[in-house]
C-alpha atoms as a PDB file:
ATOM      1  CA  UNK A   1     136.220  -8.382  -4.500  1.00  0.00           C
ATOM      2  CA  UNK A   2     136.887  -6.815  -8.060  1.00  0.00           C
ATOM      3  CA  UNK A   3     138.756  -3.916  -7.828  1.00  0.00           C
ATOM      4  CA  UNK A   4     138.329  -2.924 -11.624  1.00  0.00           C
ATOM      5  CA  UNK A   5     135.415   0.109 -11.385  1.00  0.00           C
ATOM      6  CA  UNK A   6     134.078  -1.636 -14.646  1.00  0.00           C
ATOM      7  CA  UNK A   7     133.739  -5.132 -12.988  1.00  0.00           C
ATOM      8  CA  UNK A   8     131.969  -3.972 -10.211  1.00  0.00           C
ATOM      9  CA  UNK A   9     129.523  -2.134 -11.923  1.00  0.00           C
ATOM     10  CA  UNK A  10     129.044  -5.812 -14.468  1.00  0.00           C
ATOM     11  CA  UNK A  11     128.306  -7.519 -10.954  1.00  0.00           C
ATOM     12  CA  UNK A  12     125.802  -5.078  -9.695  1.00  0.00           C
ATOM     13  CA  UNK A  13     123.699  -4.677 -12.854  1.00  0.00           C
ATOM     14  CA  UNK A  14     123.056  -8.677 -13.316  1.00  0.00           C
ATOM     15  CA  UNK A  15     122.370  -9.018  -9.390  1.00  0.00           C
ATOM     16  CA  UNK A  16     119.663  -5.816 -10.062  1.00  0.00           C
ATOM     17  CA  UNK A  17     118.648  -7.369 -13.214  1.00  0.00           C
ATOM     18  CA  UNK A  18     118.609 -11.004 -11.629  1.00  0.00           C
ATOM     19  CA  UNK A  19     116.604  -9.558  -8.901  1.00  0.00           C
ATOM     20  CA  UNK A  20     114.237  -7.738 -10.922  1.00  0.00           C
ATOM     21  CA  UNK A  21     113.503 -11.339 -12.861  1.00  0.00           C
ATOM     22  CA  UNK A  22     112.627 -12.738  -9.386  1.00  0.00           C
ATOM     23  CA  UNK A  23     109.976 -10.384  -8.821  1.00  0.00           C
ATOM     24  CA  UNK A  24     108.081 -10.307 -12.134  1.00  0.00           C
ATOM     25  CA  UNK A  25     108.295 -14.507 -12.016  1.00  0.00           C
ATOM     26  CA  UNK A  26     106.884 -14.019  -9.074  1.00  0.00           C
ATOM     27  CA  UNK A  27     104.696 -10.901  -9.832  1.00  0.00           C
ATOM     28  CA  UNK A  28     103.221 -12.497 -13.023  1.00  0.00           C
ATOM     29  CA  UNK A  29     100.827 -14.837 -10.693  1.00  0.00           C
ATOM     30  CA  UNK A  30      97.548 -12.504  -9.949  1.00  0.00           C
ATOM     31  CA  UNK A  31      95.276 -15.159 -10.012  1.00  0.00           C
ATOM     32  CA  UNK A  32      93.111 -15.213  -6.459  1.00  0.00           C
ATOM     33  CA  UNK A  33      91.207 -18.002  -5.037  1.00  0.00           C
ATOM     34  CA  UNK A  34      87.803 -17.603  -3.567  1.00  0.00           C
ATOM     35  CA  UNK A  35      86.906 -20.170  -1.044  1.00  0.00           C
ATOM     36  CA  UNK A  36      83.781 -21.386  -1.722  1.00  0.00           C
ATOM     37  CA  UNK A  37      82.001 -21.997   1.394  1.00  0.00           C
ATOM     38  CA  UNK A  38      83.452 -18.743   2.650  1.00  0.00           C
ATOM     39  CA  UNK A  39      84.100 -16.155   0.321  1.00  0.00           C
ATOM     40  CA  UNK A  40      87.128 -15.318   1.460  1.00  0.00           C
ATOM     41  CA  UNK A  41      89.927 -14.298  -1.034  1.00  0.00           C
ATOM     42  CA  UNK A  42      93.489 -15.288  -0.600  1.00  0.00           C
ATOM     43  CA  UNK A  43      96.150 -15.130  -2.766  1.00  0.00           C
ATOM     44  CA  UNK A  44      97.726 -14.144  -5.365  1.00  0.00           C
ATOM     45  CA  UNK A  45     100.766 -15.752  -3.903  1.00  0.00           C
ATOM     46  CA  UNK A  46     101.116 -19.256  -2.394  1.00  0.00           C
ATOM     47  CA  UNK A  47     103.596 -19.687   0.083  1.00  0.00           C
ATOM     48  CA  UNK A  48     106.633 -22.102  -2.217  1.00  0.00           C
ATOM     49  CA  UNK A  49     106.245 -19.486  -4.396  1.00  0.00           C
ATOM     50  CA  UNK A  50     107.326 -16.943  -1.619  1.00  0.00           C
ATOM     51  CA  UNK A  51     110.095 -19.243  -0.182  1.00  0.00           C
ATOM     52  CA  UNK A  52     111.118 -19.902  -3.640  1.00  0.00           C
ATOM     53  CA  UNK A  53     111.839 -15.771  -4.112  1.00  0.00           C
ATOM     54  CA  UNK A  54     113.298 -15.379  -0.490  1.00  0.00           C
ATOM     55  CA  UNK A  55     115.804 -17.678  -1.324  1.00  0.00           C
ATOM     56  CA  UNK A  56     116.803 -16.262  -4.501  1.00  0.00           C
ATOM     57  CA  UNK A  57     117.335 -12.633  -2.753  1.00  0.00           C
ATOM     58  CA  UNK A  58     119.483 -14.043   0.040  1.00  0.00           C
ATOM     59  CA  UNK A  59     121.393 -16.055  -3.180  1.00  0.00           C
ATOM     60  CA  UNK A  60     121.780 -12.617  -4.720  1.00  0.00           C
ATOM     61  CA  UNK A  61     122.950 -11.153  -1.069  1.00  0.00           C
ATOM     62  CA  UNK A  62     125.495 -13.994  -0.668  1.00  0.00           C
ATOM     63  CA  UNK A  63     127.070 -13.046  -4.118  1.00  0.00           C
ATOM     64  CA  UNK A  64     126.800  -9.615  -4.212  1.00  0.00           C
ATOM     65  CA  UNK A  65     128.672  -9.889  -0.804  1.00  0.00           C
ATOM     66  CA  UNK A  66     131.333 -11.594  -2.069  1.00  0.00           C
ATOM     67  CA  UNK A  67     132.407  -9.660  -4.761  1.00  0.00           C
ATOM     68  CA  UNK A  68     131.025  -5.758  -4.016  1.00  0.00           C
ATOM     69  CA  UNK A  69     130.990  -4.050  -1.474  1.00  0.00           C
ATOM     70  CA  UNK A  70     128.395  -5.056   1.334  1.00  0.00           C
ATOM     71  CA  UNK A  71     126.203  -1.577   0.907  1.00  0.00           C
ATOM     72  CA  UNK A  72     126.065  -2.164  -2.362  1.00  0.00           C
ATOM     73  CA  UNK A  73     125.022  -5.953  -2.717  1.00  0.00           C
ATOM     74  CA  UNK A  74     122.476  -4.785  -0.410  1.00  0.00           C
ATOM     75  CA  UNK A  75     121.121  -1.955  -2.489  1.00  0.00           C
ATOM     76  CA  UNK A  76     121.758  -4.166  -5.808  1.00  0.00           C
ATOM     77  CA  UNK A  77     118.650  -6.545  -4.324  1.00  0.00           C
ATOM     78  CA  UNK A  78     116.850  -3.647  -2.385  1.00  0.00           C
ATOM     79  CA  UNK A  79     116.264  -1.060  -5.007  1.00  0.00           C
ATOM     80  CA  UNK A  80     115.080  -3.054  -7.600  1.00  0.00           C
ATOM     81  CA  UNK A  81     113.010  -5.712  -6.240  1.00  0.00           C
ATOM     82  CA  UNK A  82     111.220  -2.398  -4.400  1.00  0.00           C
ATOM     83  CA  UNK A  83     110.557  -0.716  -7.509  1.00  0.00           C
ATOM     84  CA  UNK A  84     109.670  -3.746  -9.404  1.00  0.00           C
ATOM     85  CA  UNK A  85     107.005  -4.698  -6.237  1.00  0.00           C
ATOM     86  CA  UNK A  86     105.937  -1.259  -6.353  1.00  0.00           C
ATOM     87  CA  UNK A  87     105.268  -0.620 -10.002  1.00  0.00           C
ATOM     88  CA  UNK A  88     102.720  -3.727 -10.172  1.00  0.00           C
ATOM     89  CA  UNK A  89     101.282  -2.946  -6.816  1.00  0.00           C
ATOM     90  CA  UNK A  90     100.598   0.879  -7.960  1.00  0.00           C
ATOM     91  CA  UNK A  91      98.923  -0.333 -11.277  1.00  0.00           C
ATOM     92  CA  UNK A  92      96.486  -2.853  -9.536  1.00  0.00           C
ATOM     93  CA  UNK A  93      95.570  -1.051  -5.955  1.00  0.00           C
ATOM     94  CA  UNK A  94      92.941   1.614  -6.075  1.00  0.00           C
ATOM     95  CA  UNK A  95      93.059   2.013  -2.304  1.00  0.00           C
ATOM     96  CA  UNK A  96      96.666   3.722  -2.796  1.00  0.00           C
ATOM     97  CA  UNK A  97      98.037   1.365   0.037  1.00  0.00           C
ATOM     98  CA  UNK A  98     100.632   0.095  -1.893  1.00  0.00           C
ATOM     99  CA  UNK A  99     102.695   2.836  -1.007  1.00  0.00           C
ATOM    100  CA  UNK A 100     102.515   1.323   2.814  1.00  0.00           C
ATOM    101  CA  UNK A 101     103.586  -1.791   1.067  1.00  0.00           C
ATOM    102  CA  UNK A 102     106.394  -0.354  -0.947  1.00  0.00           C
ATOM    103  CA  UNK A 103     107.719   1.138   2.488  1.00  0.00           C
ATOM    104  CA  UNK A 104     107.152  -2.276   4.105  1.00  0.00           C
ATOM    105  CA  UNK A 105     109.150  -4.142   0.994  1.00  0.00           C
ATOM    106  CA  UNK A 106     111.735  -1.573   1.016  1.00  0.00           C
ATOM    107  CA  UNK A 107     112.822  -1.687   4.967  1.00  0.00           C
ATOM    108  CA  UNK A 108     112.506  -5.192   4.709  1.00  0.00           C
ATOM    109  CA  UNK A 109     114.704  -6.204   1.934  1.00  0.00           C
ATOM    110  CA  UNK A 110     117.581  -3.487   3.071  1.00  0.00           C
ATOM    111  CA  UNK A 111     117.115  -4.958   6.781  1.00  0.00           C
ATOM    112  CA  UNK A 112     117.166  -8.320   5.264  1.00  0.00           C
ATOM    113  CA  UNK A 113     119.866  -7.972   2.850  1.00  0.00           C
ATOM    114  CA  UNK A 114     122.312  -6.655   5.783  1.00  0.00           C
ATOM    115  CA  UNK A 115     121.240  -9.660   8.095  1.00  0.00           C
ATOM    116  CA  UNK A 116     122.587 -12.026   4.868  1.00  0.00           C
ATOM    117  CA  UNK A 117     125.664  -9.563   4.070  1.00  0.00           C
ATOM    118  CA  UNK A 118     126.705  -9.652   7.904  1.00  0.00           C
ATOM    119  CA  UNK A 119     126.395 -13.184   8.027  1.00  0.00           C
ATOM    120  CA  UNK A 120     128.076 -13.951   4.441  1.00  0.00           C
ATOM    121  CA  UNK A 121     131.369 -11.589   5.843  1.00  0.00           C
ATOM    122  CA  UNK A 122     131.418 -13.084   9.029  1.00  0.00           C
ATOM    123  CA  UNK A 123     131.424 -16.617   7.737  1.00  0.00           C
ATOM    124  CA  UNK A 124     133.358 -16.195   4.873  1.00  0.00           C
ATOM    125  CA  UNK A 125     135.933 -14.454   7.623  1.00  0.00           C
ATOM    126  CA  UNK A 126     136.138 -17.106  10.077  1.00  0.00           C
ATOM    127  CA  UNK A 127     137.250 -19.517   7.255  1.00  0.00           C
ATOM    128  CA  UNK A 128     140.303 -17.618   6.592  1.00  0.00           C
END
């Protein structure tokens, strides 16, 4: 873990900004499908695409957890992939329930993101 103030600051900022990119290469896909015979909507998201930016978060969590502090690697993916989820979400919801969303995203990626950072310390403890 980098003790240098400056260091640990470099580390979070490219996990936030790393995690940020995930979302909006993620968030960029609105397009919906309309079944046919049906009518019902799904989408935007398929689900590779969603495993695809689950395991880039716990990536981020496993780093971040090795070199910062384990509240902050957790915070580092948290906060920003939150905000990012929540500022597309606001702009394209008229029903206003992305803010039940943005709650939703928000528990889960903090509960998430200390499952991973518990894991990473506990693991990376047993080997020494």
């Amino acid at each position: 873990m980098p003790r240098n103030s400056y260091l640990v600051a470099l580390f979070t900022f490219v996990i936030a900004a790393l995690t940020t990119a995930t979302w909006w290469t993620l968030g960029r896909d609105t397009t919906r499908e309309v079944d046919a015979a049906t009518g019902n909507v799904t989408g935007p998201y398929e689900a590779p695409q969603v495993i695809a930016c689950v395991v880039v978060l716990v990536a981020l969590v496993v780093v971040g957890a090795l070199v910062l502090p384990a509240w902050l690697a957790v915070l580092a993916v948290s906060l920003p992939f939150t905000a990012a989820w929540t500022l597309h979400a606001s702009s394209t919801d008229d029903s206003g329930l992305w803010a039940v969303g943005a709650i939703l995203v928000l528990v889960g990626t903090l509960v998430g993101g200390v499952v991973v950072t518990a894991i990473t310390r506990r693991l990376v403890r047993n080997r020494s």
